[in-house]
mmCIF file of C-alpha atoms and ligand atoms in Angstrom:
data_model
loop_
_atom_site.group_PDB
_atom_site.id
_atom_site.type_symbol
_atom_site.label_atom_id
_atom_site.label_comp_id
_atom_site.label_asym_id
_atom_site.label_seq_id
_atom_site.Cartn_x
_atom_site.Cartn_y
_atom_site.Cartn_z
ATOM 1 C CA UNK A 1 33.894 -13.798 6.534
ATOM 2 C CA UNK A 2 32.129 -10.755 7.118
ATOM 3 C CA UNK A 3 31.835 -8.991 10.567
ATOM 4 C CA UNK A 4 28.931 -6.511 11.153
ATOM 5 C CA UNK A 5 29.845 -3.311 13.311
ATOM 6 C CA UNK A 6 26.020 -2.095 13.759
ATOM 7 C CA UNK A 7 22.990 -4.153 14.136
ATOM 8 C CA UNK A 8 20.480 -4.735 11.003
ATOM 9 C CA UNK A 9 16.795 -4.734 12.109
ATOM 10 C CA UNK A 10 14.004 -6.242 9.695
ATOM 11 C CA UNK A 11 13.452 -2.771 8.515
ATOM 12 C CA UNK A 12 14.279 0.857 8.872
ATOM 13 C CA UNK A 13 13.511 4.569 7.127
ATOM 14 C CA UNK A 14 15.314 6.230 4.545
ATOM 15 C CA UNK A 15 15.935 9.739 5.040
ATOM 16 C CA UNK A 16 18.162 11.831 2.642
ATOM 17 C CA UNK A 17 19.882 14.977 3.257
ATOM 18 C CA UNK A 18 16.902 16.352 0.306
ATOM 19 C CA UNK A 19 14.454 15.183 2.614
ATOM 20 C CA UNK A 20 15.959 17.299 5.557
ATOM 21 C CA UNK A 21 15.901 20.469 3.523
ATOM 22 C CA UNK A 22 12.375 19.671 2.089
ATOM 23 C CA UNK A 23 11.386 19.674 5.896
ATOM 24 C CA UNK A 24 13.327 22.512 6.408
ATOM 25 C CA UNK A 25 11.746 24.871 4.345
ATOM 26 C CA UNK A 26 8.287 24.049 5.923
ATOM 27 C CA UNK A 27 9.328 24.431 9.407
ATOM 28 C CA UNK A 28 10.983 28.217 7.899
ATOM 29 C CA UNK A 29 7.306 28.688 5.711
ATOM 30 C CA UNK A 30 3.936 30.087 6.877
ATOM 31 C CA UNK A 31 2.136 26.723 7.305
ATOM 32 C CA UNK A 32 3.238 24.033 9.398
ATOM 33 C CA UNK A 33 -0.855 22.461 9.961
ATOM 34 C CA UNK A 34 -2.407 21.244 6.995
ATOM 35 C CA UNK A 35 -1.318 23.657 4.133
ATOM 36 C CA UNK A 36 -0.408 23.814 0.499
ATOM 37 C CA UNK A 37 1.692 20.619 0.911
ATOM 38 C CA UNK A 38 -0.752 18.332 2.466
ATOM 39 C CA UNK A 39 -2.531 19.071 -0.991
ATOM 40 C CA UNK A 40 0.640 18.759 -3.396
ATOM 41 C CA UNK A 41 1.256 15.380 -1.271
ATOM 42 C CA UNK A 42 -2.053 14.489 -2.675
ATOM 43 C CA UNK A 43 -2.198 15.393 -6.183
ATOM 44 C CA UNK A 44 1.739 13.468 -5.767
ATOM 45 C CA UNK A 45 -0.106 10.115 -4.984
ATOM 46 C CA UNK A 46 -2.948 10.617 -7.216
ATOM 47 C CA UNK A 47 -0.471 10.578 -9.985
ATOM 48 C CA UNK A 48 2.150 7.852 -8.556
ATOM 49 C CA UNK A 49 -1.195 5.484 -7.757
ATOM 50 C CA UNK A 50 -3.315 6.662 -10.979
ATOM 51 C CA UNK A 51 -5.639 7.256 -8.465
ATOM 52 C CA UNK A 52 -8.862 9.376 -8.730
ATOM 53 C CA UNK A 53 -9.288 11.390 -4.796
ATOM 54 C CA UNK A 54 -6.638 11.268 -1.979
ATOM 55 C CA UNK A 55 -7.518 11.926 1.881
ATOM 56 C CA UNK A 56 -4.115 12.329 3.446
ATOM 57 C CA UNK A 57 -4.131 11.486 7.228
ATOM 58 C CA UNK A 58 -2.296 11.425 10.356
ATOM 59 C CA UNK A 59 -1.722 7.737 10.225
ATOM 60 C CA UNK A 60 -3.208 4.920 7.853
ATOM 61 C CA UNK A 61 -5.310 3.435 10.991
ATOM 62 C CA UNK A 62 -7.053 6.858 11.189
ATOM 63 C CA UNK A 63 -7.463 6.740 7.310
ATOM 64 C CA UNK A 64 -8.728 3.163 7.710
ATOM 65 C CA UNK A 65 -11.240 4.624 10.284
ATOM 66 C CA UNK A 66 -12.604 7.236 8.330
ATOM 67 C CA UNK A 67 -13.035 4.713 4.574
ATOM 68 C CA UNK A 68 -14.796 2.548 7.437
ATOM 69 C CA UNK A 69 -16.957 5.584 8.606
ATOM 70 C CA UNK A 70 -17.709 7.169 4.890
ATOM 71 C CA UNK A 71 -18.677 3.333 3.788
ATOM 72 C CA UNK A 72 -21.222 4.183 6.271
ATOM 73 C CA UNK A 73 -20.368 1.246 8.801
ATOM 74 C CA UNK A 74 -22.515 1.292 12.560
ATOM 75 C CA UNK A 75 -23.059 -0.602 15.237
ATOM 76 C CA UNK A 76 -23.381 -4.379 15.003
ATOM 77 C CA UNK A 77 -22.207 -4.160 11.093
ATOM 78 C CA UNK A 78 -19.492 -7.054 10.683
ATOM 79 C CA UNK A 79 -16.557 -6.712 8.898
ATOM 80 C CA UNK A 80 -13.945 -9.402 8.110
ATOM 81 C CA UNK A 81 -9.882 -9.107 7.430
ATOM 82 C CA UNK A 82 -7.230 -11.193 7.209
ATOM 83 C CA UNK A 83 -6.065 -12.460 10.800
ATOM 84 C CA UNK A 84 -2.701 -12.244 9.812
ATOM 85 C CA UNK A 85 -2.009 -8.266 9.858
ATOM 86 C CA UNK A 86 -1.580 -5.610 12.384
ATOM 87 C CA UNK A 87 -4.510 -5.032 14.878
ATOM 88 C CA UNK A 88 -5.439 -1.609 12.957
ATOM 89 C CA UNK A 89 -6.907 -3.936 10.064
ATOM 90 C CA UNK A 90 -9.213 -4.622 12.760
ATOM 91 C CA UNK A 91 -9.451 -1.869 15.432
ATOM 92 C CA UNK A 92 -10.886 0.146 12.317
ATOM 93 C CA UNK A 93 -13.973 -1.511 12.311
ATOM 94 C CA UNK A 94 -14.025 -1.949 16.212
ATOM 95 C CA UNK A 95 -14.356 1.842 16.445
ATOM 96 C CA UNK A 96 -17.245 1.905 14.593
ATOM 97 C CA UNK A 97 -19.221 -0.794 17.096
ATOM 98 C CA UNK A 98 -18.891 -3.281 14.274
ATOM 99 C CA UNK A 99 -17.850 -6.968 14.683
ATOM 100 C CA UNK A 100 -14.832 -8.484 13.431
ATOM 101 C CA UNK A 101 -14.462 -11.884 11.841
ATOM 102 C CA UNK A 102 -11.705 -13.405 9.845
ATOM 103 C CA UNK A 103 -11.097 -14.909 6.525
ATOM 104 C CA UNK A 104 -8.167 -17.955 6.624
ATOM 105 C CA UNK A 105 -5.160 -17.245 4.764
ATOM 106 C CA UNK A 106 -3.299 -19.553 2.658
ATOM 107 C CA UNK A 107 0.656 -21.272 3.132
ATOM 108 C CA UNK A 108 1.693 -20.596 -0.447
ATOM 109 C CA UNK A 109 0.896 -16.648 -0.535
ATOM 110 C CA UNK A 110 0.303 -16.109 3.081
ATOM 111 C CA UNK A 111 -3.122 -14.165 2.599
ATOM 112 C CA UNK A 112 -6.530 -14.404 1.809
ATOM 113 C CA UNK A 113 -7.368 -16.671 -1.128
ATOM 114 C CA UNK A 114 -10.462 -16.110 -3.809
ATOM 115 C CA UNK A 115 -11.352 -19.767 -2.339
ATOM 116 C CA UNK A 116 -11.386 -19.111 1.567
ATOM 117 C CA UNK A 117 -13.299 -15.947 1.073
ATOM 118 C CA UNK A 118 -15.876 -17.574 -1.601
ATOM 119 C CA UNK A 119 -16.034 -21.018 1.243
ATOM 120 C CA UNK A 120 -16.757 -18.937 4.259
ATOM 121 C CA UNK A 121 -19.538 -16.385 1.835
ATOM 122 C CA UNK A 122 -21.557 -19.397 1.411
ATOM 123 C CA UNK A 123 -20.859 -21.088 4.794
ATOM 124 C CA UNK A 124 -22.410 -17.312 6.034
ATOM 125 C CA UNK A 125 -26.149 -17.077 6.200
ATOM 126 C CA UNK A 126 -27.158 -14.078 4.414
ATOM 127 C CA UNK A 127 -28.134 -12.021 7.064
ATOM 128 C CA UNK A 128 -24.626 -12.529 8.842
ATOM 129 C CA UNK A 129 -22.721 -11.120 5.391
ATOM 130 C CA UNK A 130 -20.288 -8.599 6.287
ATOM 131 C CA UNK A 131 -20.778 -4.611 5.217
ATOM 132 C CA UNK A 132 -16.912 -4.448 4.625
ATOM 133 C CA UNK A 133 -14.260 -7.133 3.534
ATOM 134 C CA UNK A 134 -10.824 -5.465 4.579
ATOM 135 C CA UNK A 135 -8.331 -6.884 2.585
ATOM 136 C CA UNK A 136 -4.804 -6.824 3.297
ATOM 137 C CA UNK A 137 -1.718 -6.784 1.036
ATOM 138 C CA UNK A 138 0.353 -8.486 3.388
ATOM 139 C CA UNK A 139 3.569 -7.670 2.798
ATOM 140 C CA UNK A 140 3.101 -6.001 -0.217
ATOM 141 C CA UNK A 141 1.407 -9.039 -1.974
ATOM 142 C CA UNK A 142 -1.607 -8.090 -3.177
ATOM 143 C CA UNK A 143 -4.121 -11.007 -2.990
ATOM 144 C CA UNK A 144 -6.824 -12.280 -5.419
ATOM 145 C CA UNK A 145 -8.084 -8.813 -5.989
ATOM 146 C CA UNK A 146 -10.057 -8.691 -9.203
ATOM 147 C CA UNK A 147 -11.930 -12.346 -8.054
ATOM 148 C CA UNK A 148 -12.788 -11.594 -4.854
ATOM 149 C CA UNK A 149 -13.778 -7.866 -5.411
ATOM 150 C CA UNK A 150 -16.596 -9.311 -8.012
ATOM 151 C CA UNK A 151 -18.024 -11.700 -5.786
ATOM 152 C CA UNK A 152 -17.880 -9.194 -2.707
ATOM 153 C CA UNK A 153 -20.025 -6.402 -4.480
ATOM 154 C CA UNK A 154 -22.039 -9.095 -5.943
ATOM 155 C CA UNK A 155 -23.460 -9.838 -2.638
ATOM 156 C CA UNK A 156 -22.879 -5.974 -1.945
ATOM 157 C CA UNK A 157 -19.917 -5.932 0.327
ATOM 158 C CA UNK A 158 -17.837 -3.252 0.196
ATOM 159 C CA UNK A 159 -13.899 -4.147 -0.416
ATOM 160 C CA UNK A 160 -11.197 -1.861 1.486
ATOM 161 C CA UNK A 161 -7.470 -2.813 0.844
ATOM 162 C CA UNK A 162 -5.752 -2.176 3.469
ATOM 163 C CA UNK A 163 -2.197 -1.559 0.908
ATOM 164 C CA UNK A 164 -0.340 -0.193 3.986
ATOM 165 C CA UNK A 165 2.816 -2.326 2.802
ATOM 166 C CA UNK A 166 1.881 -1.979 -1.147
ATOM 167 C CA UNK A 167 2.742 1.565 -2.108
ATOM 168 C CA UNK A 168 3.935 1.103 -5.628
ATOM 169 C CA UNK A 169 2.982 -2.752 -6.277
ATOM 170 C CA UNK A 170 0.405 -3.819 -9.318
ATOM 171 C CA UNK A 171 -2.213 -6.526 -9.758
ATOM 172 C CA UNK A 172 -2.911 -7.739 -13.215
ATOM 173 C CA UNK A 173 -1.508 -4.529 -14.473
ATOM 174 C CA UNK A 174 -3.362 -1.824 -12.536
ATOM 175 C CA UNK A 175 -1.168 0.049 -9.819
ATOM 176 C CA UNK A 176 -2.297 -0.397 -6.385
ATOM 177 C CA UNK A 177 -4.460 2.396 -5.503
ATOM 178 C CA UNK A 178 -6.479 3.279 -7.960
ATOM 179 C CA UNK A 179 -9.120 1.385 -6.862
ATOM 180 C CA UNK A 180 -9.743 -0.875 -9.640
ATOM 181 C CA UNK A 181 -10.467 -3.496 -7.736
ATOM 182 C CA UNK A 182 -11.855 -1.644 -4.288
ATOM 183 C CA UNK A 183 -13.791 0.777 -2.913
ATOM 184 C CA UNK A 184 -11.313 2.576 -0.802
ATOM 185 C CA UNK A 185 -7.175 1.818 -0.777
ATOM 186 C CA UNK A 186 -5.288 3.069 2.279
ATOM 187 C CA UNK A 187 -1.600 3.301 2.475
ATOM 188 C CA UNK A 188 0.788 3.988 5.581
ATOM 189 C CA UNK A 189 3.818 5.892 5.916
ATOM 190 C CA UNK A 190 5.054 4.438 9.016
ATOM 191 C CA UNK A 191 9.011 4.996 8.789
ATOM 192 C CA UNK A 192 8.935 1.681 7.992
ATOM 193 C CA UNK A 193 6.962 1.564 5.317
ATOM 194 C CA UNK A 194 7.874 1.928 1.572
ATOM 195 C CA UNK A 195 8.304 5.245 1.864
ATOM 196 C CA UNK A 196 7.207 7.708 5.288
ATOM 197 C CA UNK A 197 6.271 11.053 6.596
ATOM 198 C CA UNK A 198 6.853 9.941 10.081
ATOM 199 C CA UNK A 199 3.650 9.057 11.001
ATOM 200 C CA UNK A 200 0.534 9.167 8.210
ATOM 201 C CA UNK A 201 -1.424 8.035 5.680
ATOM 202 C CA UNK A 202 -3.439 8.153 2.895
ATOM 203 C CA UNK A 203 -6.997 6.608 1.662
ATOM 204 C CA UNK A 204 -7.620 6.783 -2.326
ATOM 205 C CA UNK A 205 -11.031 6.204 -3.963
ATOM 206 C CA UNK A 206 -12.508 6.731 -7.217
ATOM 207 C CA UNK A 207 -15.672 8.200 -6.032
ATOM 208 C CA UNK A 208 -16.038 11.793 -5.500
ATOM 209 C CA UNK A 209 -18.873 11.086 -2.743
ATOM 210 C CA UNK A 210 -16.660 8.587 -0.549
ATOM 211 C CA UNK A 211 -14.282 11.298 -0.726
ATOM 212 C CA UNK A 212 -16.361 14.275 -0.050
ATOM 213 C CA UNK A 213 -16.720 12.007 3.301
ATOM 214 C CA UNK A 214 -13.714 11.510 3.993
ATOM 215 C CA UNK A 215 -12.705 14.626 4.079
ATOM 216 C CA UNK A 216 -15.465 15.313 6.294
ATOM 217 C CA UNK A 217 -14.668 12.634 8.524
ATOM 218 C CA UNK A 218 -10.667 13.704 8.761
ATOM 219 C CA UNK A 219 -11.453 17.183 9.525
ATOM 220 C CA UNK A 220 -14.268 17.147 12.843
ATOM 221 C CA UNK A 221 -17.288 16.377 10.348
ATOM 222 C CA UNK A 222 -16.451 20.080 9.288
ATOM 223 C CA UNK A 223 -17.113 21.411 5.394
ATOM 224 C CA UNK A 224 -16.009 24.692 4.246
ATOM 225 C CA UNK A 225 -17.923 23.992 1.080
ATOM 226 C CA UNK A 226 -20.786 26.168 0.108
ATOM 227 C CA UNK A 227 -22.467 23.400 -2.003
ATOM 228 C CA UNK A 228 -22.775 21.447 1.325
ATOM 229 C CA UNK A 229 -24.110 23.399 3.692
ATOM 230 C CA UNK A 230 -27.136 23.032 5.557
ATOM 231 C CA UNK A 231 -27.768 26.748 6.249
ATOM 232 C CA UNK A 232 -27.831 29.248 3.777
ATOM 233 C CA UNK A 233 -24.567 31.262 4.348
ATOM 234 C CA UNK A 234 -22.535 33.512 1.866
ATOM 235 C CA UNK A 235 -20.336 34.839 4.417
ATOM 236 C CA UNK A 236 -16.575 34.251 3.914
ATOM 237 C CA UNK A 237 -16.138 33.223 7.424
ATOM 238 C CA UNK A 238 -19.000 30.806 7.585
ATOM 239 C CA UNK A 239 -18.251 26.543 7.844
ATOM 240 C CA UNK A 240 -20.365 23.778 9.184
ATOM 241 C CA UNK A 241 -20.326 20.711 11.422
ATOM 242 C CA UNK A 242 -22.060 18.322 9.729
ATOM 243 C CA UNK A 243 -21.324 14.670 11.291
ATOM 244 C CA UNK A 244 -18.845 14.149 14.313
ATOM 245 C CA UNK A 245 -15.614 13.747 13.053
ATOM 246 C CA UNK A 246 -12.223 13.705 13.928
ATOM 247 C CA UNK A 247 -8.830 15.650 13.699
ATOM 248 C CA UNK A 248 -7.221 13.020 11.603
ATOM 249 C CA UNK A 249 -5.284 15.428 9.457
ATOM 250 C CA UNK A 250 -1.721 15.052 8.216
ATOM 251 C CA UNK A 251 0.373 18.591 8.396
ATOM 252 C CA UNK A 252 2.427 20.168 6.082
ATOM 253 C CA UNK A 253 6.059 18.899 7.481
ATOM 254 C CA UNK A 254 4.823 15.460 7.229
ATOM 255 C CA UNK A 255 3.699 16.009 3.883
ATOM 256 C CA UNK A 256 7.016 17.422 2.258
ATOM 257 C CA UNK A 257 8.522 14.558 4.087
ATOM 258 C CA UNK A 258 6.086 12.386 1.655
ATOM 259 C CA UNK A 259 6.735 14.690 -1.181
ATOM 260 C CA UNK A 260 10.437 14.169 -1.006
ATOM 261 C CA UNK A 261 10.435 10.353 -0.559
ATOM 262 C CA UNK A 262 8.235 9.557 -3.502
ATOM 263 C CA UNK A 263 10.699 11.590 -5.770
ATOM 264 C CA UNK A 264 13.087 8.020 -4.910
ATOM 265 C CA UNK A 265 9.870 5.543 -4.820
ATOM 266 C CA UNK A 266 11.499 3.759 -8.256
ATOM 267 C CA UNK A 267 15.112 3.469 -7.174
ATOM 268 C CA UNK A 268 13.450 2.105 -3.546
ATOM 269 C CA UNK A 269 11.043 -0.549 -5.295
ATOM 270 C CA UNK A 270 13.866 -1.776 -7.465
ATOM 271 C CA UNK A 271 16.189 -1.971 -4.681
ATOM 272 C CA UNK A 272 13.816 -3.922 -2.826
ATOM 273 C CA UNK A 273 13.370 -5.973 -5.792
ATOM 274 C CA UNK A 274 16.664 -6.814 -5.733
ATOM 275 C CA UNK A 275 17.027 -7.882 -2.697
ATOM 276 C CA UNK A 276 14.237 -10.133 -2.789
ATOM 277 C CA UNK A 277 15.819 -12.084 -5.633
ATOM 278 C CA UNK A 278 19.402 -12.490 -4.154
ATOM 279 C CA UNK A 279 17.113 -14.046 -0.885
ATOM 280 C CA UNK A 280 15.181 -16.522 -3.532
ATOM 281 C CA UNK A 281 17.816 -17.601 -4.953
ATOM 282 C CA UNK A 282 20.437 -17.870 -2.444
ATOM 283 C CA UNK A 283 18.582 -18.680 1.083
ATOM 284 C CA UNK A 284 18.443 -22.723 1.470
ATOM 285 C CA UNK A 285 15.800 -24.319 -0.172
ATOM 286 C CA UNK A 286 14.034 -25.963 3.147
ATOM 287 C CA UNK A 287 13.283 -22.305 4.167
ATOM 288 C CA UNK A 288 9.277 -21.940 2.464
ATOM 289 C CA UNK A 289 8.921 -18.399 0.425
ATOM 290 C CA UNK A 290 5.718 -16.919 -0.288
ATOM 291 C CA UNK A 291 4.540 -18.036 -3.741
ATOM 292 C CA UNK A 292 4.084 -15.055 -6.108
ATOM 293 C CA UNK A 293 1.469 -15.226 -8.395
ATOM 294 C CA UNK A 294 2.576 -14.105 -12.172
ATOM 295 C CA UNK A 295 -0.042 -10.996 -12.342
ATOM 296 C CA UNK A 296 1.388 -9.536 -8.758
ATOM 297 C CA UNK A 297 4.362 -7.000 -8.900
ATOM 298 C CA UNK A 298 5.153 -6.690 -5.033
ATOM 299 C CA UNK A 299 6.201 -3.782 -3.364
ATOM 300 C CA UNK A 300 8.470 -5.862 -0.983
ATOM 301 C CA UNK A 301 7.804 -4.196 1.853
ATOM 302 C CA UNK A 302 8.284 -7.076 4.088
ATOM 303 C CA UNK A 303 10.277 -10.398 3.269
ATOM 304 C CA UNK A 304 8.699 -13.499 5.079
ATOM 305 C CA UNK A 305 9.231 -16.988 5.424
ATOM 306 C CA UNK A 306 8.392 -20.260 7.356
ATOM 307 C CA UNK A 307 10.264 -21.768 9.442
ATOM 308 C CA UNK A 308 9.181 -25.391 9.540
ATOM 309 C CA UNK A 309 10.942 -27.391 12.321
ATOM 310 C CA UNK A 310 10.373 -30.328 11.109
ATOM 311 C CA UNK A 311 12.018 -29.350 7.361
ATOM 312 C CA UNK A 312 14.779 -27.693 9.082
ATOM 313 C CA UNK A 313 15.535 -29.202 12.721
ATOM 314 C CA UNK A 314 15.408 -26.125 14.849
ATOM 315 C CA UNK A 315 12.364 -23.742 15.275
ATOM 316 C CA UNK A 316 11.772 -20.050 14.127
ATOM 317 C CA UNK A 317 11.994 -19.071 17.988
ATOM 318 C CA UNK A 318 15.083 -20.669 17.738
ATOM 319 C CA UNK A 319 16.207 -18.958 14.538
ATOM 320 C CA UNK A 320 14.752 -15.397 16.333
ATOM 321 C CA UNK A 321 16.938 -16.195 18.875
ATOM 322 C CA UNK A 322 20.507 -17.022 16.942
ATOM 323 C CA UNK A 323 20.063 -14.097 14.683
ATOM 324 C CA UNK A 324 19.948 -11.504 17.640
ATOM 325 C CA UNK A 325 22.787 -13.205 18.941
ATOM 326 C CA UNK A 326 24.904 -12.375 15.568
ATOM 327 C CA UNK A 327 23.376 -8.644 15.618
ATOM 328 C CA UNK A 328 20.127 -9.517 13.273
ATOM 329 C CA UNK A 329 17.145 -8.551 14.685
ATOM 330 C CA UNK A 330 14.067 -9.848 12.787
ATOM 331 C CA UNK A 331 10.763 -9.698 13.814
ATOM 332 C CA UNK A 332 7.476 -12.041 13.128
ATOM 333 C CA UNK A 333 5.035 -10.122 10.965
ATOM 334 C CA UNK A 334 2.195 -10.915 12.679
ATOM 335 C CA UNK A 335 0.838 -12.295 16.018
ATOM 336 C CA UNK A 336 -3.101 -13.144 14.386
ATOM 337 C CA UNK A 337 -4.756 -10.423 15.688
ATOM 338 C CA UNK A 338 -7.133 -12.915 17.565
ATOM 339 C CA UNK A 339 -4.035 -14.108 19.324
ATOM 340 C CA UNK A 340 -4.217 -10.573 21.541
ATOM 341 C CA UNK A 341 -6.091 -11.064 24.523
ATOM 342 C CA UNK A 342 -8.339 -8.024 23.251
ATOM 343 C CA UNK A 343 -9.348 -9.487 20.487
ATOM 344 C CA UNK A 344 -9.769 -13.257 21.594
ATOM 345 C CA UNK A 345 -11.560 -16.220 20.485
ATOM 346 C CA UNK A 346 -12.052 -19.555 21.686
ATOM 347 C CA UNK A 347 -9.460 -21.626 20.933
ATOM 348 C CA UNK A 348 -11.395 -24.407 19.973
ATOM 349 C CA UNK A 349 -12.676 -22.109 16.959
ATOM 350 C CA UNK A 350 -8.941 -20.806 15.841
ATOM 351 C CA UNK A 351 -7.618 -24.011 15.586
ATOM 352 C CA UNK A 352 -10.749 -25.382 13.522
ATOM 353 C CA UNK A 353 -11.640 -22.442 11.206
ATOM 354 C CA UNK A 354 -7.733 -20.689 11.128
ATOM 355 C CA UNK A 355 -5.593 -24.081 10.518
ATOM 356 C CA UNK A 356 -3.735 -22.202 8.412
ATOM 357 C CA UNK A 357 -3.014 -18.599 10.139
ATOM 358 C CA UNK A 358 -1.912 -21.063 13.165
ATOM 359 C CA UNK A 359 0.450 -22.861 11.224
ATOM 360 C CA UNK A 360 1.840 -19.351 10.126
ATOM 361 C CA UNK A 361 2.114 -17.942 13.567
ATOM 362 C CA UNK A 362 3.764 -21.103 15.072
ATOM 363 C CA UNK A 363 6.610 -20.653 11.847
ATOM 364 C CA UNK A 364 6.579 -17.199 10.140
ATOM 365 C CA UNK A 365 10.183 -14.822 10.203
ATOM 366 C CA UNK A 366 10.478 -11.464 8.457
ATOM 367 C CA UNK A 367 13.974 -11.287 7.096
ATOM 368 C CA UNK A 368 15.329 -7.795 6.851
ATOM 369 C CA UNK A 369 13.907 -5.365 3.776
ATOM 370 C CA UNK A 370 14.351 -1.783 3.399
ATOM 371 C CA UNK A 371 15.950 0.406 0.858
ATOM 372 C CA UNK A 372 19.365 1.166 1.986
ATOM 373 C CA UNK A 373 19.606 -2.635 3.156
ATOM 374 C CA UNK A 374 23.871 -3.048 1.833
ATOM 375 C CA UNK A 375 24.245 -6.254 -0.171
ATOM 376 C CA UNK A 376 27.304 -7.721 1.912
ATOM 377 C CA UNK A 377 24.630 -6.872 5.201
ATOM 378 C CA UNK A 378 22.025 -9.615 3.376
ATOM 379 C CA UNK A 379 24.602 -11.119 2.135
ATOM 380 C CA UNK A 380 25.667 -11.917 5.765
ATOM 381 C CA UNK A 381 21.940 -12.649 6.846
ATOM 382 C CA UNK A 382 21.762 -15.481 3.963
ATOM 383 C CA UNK A 383 24.995 -17.119 5.481
ATOM 384 C CA UNK A 384 24.156 -17.385 8.909
ATOM 385 C CA UNK A 385 21.130 -18.951 7.900
ATOM 386 C CA UNK A 386 22.371 -21.304 5.725
ATOM 387 C CA UNK A 387 25.220 -22.238 7.578
ATOM 388 C CA UNK A 388 23.070 -23.012 11.014
ATOM 389 C CA UNK A 389 20.709 -25.222 8.673
ATOM 390 C CA UNK A 390 23.843 -26.828 7.597
ATOM 391 C CA UNK A 391 25.324 -27.072 10.418
ATOM 392 C CA UNK A 392 21.902 -28.722 12.244
ATOM 393 C CA UNK A 393 21.412 -30.806 9.349
ATOM 394 C CA UNK A 394 24.620 -32.769 9.810
ATOM 395 C CA UNK A 395 24.561 -32.790 13.739
ATOM 396 C CA UNK A 396 21.441 -34.583 13.095
ATOM 397 C CA UNK A 397 22.833 -36.765 10.212
ATOM 398 C CA UNK A 398 25.876 -38.014 12.218
ATOM 399 C CA UNK A 399 22.986 -38.417 15.574
ATOM 400 C CA UNK A 400 21.257 -40.404 13.054
ATOM 401 C CA UNK A 401 24.156 -42.582 11.645
HETATM 402 C C1 LIG B 1 -1.453 -4.144 7.694
HETATM 403 C C2 LIG B 1 -1.567 -3.000 8.118
HETATM 404 N N1 LIG B 1 -2.315 -1.903 8.434
HETATM 405 C C3 LIG B 1 -2.283 -0.891 8.939
HETATM 406 C C4 LIG B 1 -1.616 -0.348 9.809
HETATM 407 C C5 LIG B 1 -1.313 1.163 10.760
HETATM 408 O O1 LIG B 1 -0.347 1.660 10.134
HETATM 409 P P1 LIG B 1 -0.403 3.644 10.566
HETATM 410 O O2 LIG B 1 0.977 3.016 11.744
HETATM 411 O O3 LIG B 1 -0.258 4.003 9.490
HETATM 412 O O4 LIG B 1 -1.171 3.642 11.595
HETATM 413 C C6 LIG B 1 -0.306 -1.060 9.738
HETATM 414 C C7 LIG B 1 1.422 -0.690 10.241
HETATM 415 O O5 LIG B 1 1.723 -1.111 10.828
HETATM 416 C C8 LIG B 1 0.012 -2.247 8.749
HETATM 417 O O6 LIG B 1 0.965 -2.959 8.977
#
C-alpha cells in the first residue's frame, strides 16, 4: 500500500538547476526587457515547430489578441470557437469588438470535429459566417485540422489554432506551429503548460505580412523598420506609431527560461506519453478516455476522462472530492465558456445546440499529467480510482442482490 508525502496536482511546472542558471545570467546582463534572448527564443521555436515566423508575447492571451488584430478582426465581426476551452479563446475576439459563437464538441475526441463545423456552417446564412475560426488543440490533441482548414479557407474564414496545450504535437506528420493548417498558431508558456516562461506565449505564422502586423501590435503599434515608415526620415533614433498597439512583449528573463526548457522538451514529451500509456492500460475500462485518431500525435498536456455516473456508479464531483481527501488535486478542464456569467447564453440554446459540451461539463475530469510526475505517484492515483469503482460497484451489486 502506497502513501503520499506530498499532494499531487493535476499539473505543475518543471524547473531544474540549468533553468535557474540561465535566468540568473540574464539578471546579471545588460538586458532585462526585450533583448537578444527574445529573438533567440523565437528562433528556437521556429526550429522546433518548423515555423517560418514567431512573435513572442507576455501571454498566449495577448498572442491571441494580436493574432485577431493582424487578421483584421473588427467590431461586429463574428468568431467561432470551441466552448470547451479557457475563456481566453473567446475573450481575444471580444477585445476587438467581435461577437463569439461556438461549435459543439464530440464525445470521442472532446473537440470540434469537421462534421460539426460543416453542419453549423451549412445551417448559417453566408452573411453570418465567422471571419475567424479559433480551433483549440484541447489537452494537446489537434482536431480535424486539414479538412476544417480547407473548408474554412474556401469560405474566406481565417483559422487561428489555439495550441496553448500542444507544443510538440503533430497532425499528419506536420508539426503543430508550422501553420500548414492555420493562418496563425498560438502557444502558451504558463507554468502548467508543456514548457514555461513563467507567463508567456508565442504566435507563429507562415505569412510575412501577418508577422509584421503582429510585431507592430505587440509593441504599441510602433515600427522601427524604415521600409514601412509613412514619413521620410533617415535619422537612426526615428520610429513611428502607425496603429493602436499594446505592450505585449516578452522579456529576456522569460525568454531565457523558455530556451532552457526547450532543450529538454523531447524528454518531457516522451514522459507524458508514457504516463498516458499507463493510464490507458491500467484505468478501469468503465472510464471513458479520449479516442486519439491515428494521424494525431498528442503532446499530452492534459489527461482528460469522462466519469459517467450511470456506468461507474458515482459522479465526477464525487470522484473529485474522494481524490482530494486522498491528497490528489484534480481539476475540470473546462467550464464551458458560455457557462460563465459574463459569456452566458440562454439555457434552452445551450442544451439544444451544445448537448455534447453540456454532457462533457457534467462528466469531465483531468487526471494528474505533467513532466516530473513519478511512476509510483501515478500508480497511487490509478489504484485509488480503480479501488473506488470496485468498491462502489460491489456495494451496488450486493444491495441489488
Ligand atoms: C486553450 C487556452 N487558450 C489560451 C490560454 C491563455 O494562456 P495564457 O495564460 O498564456 O494567457 C489558455 C491558458 O490556460 C488555454 O488553456
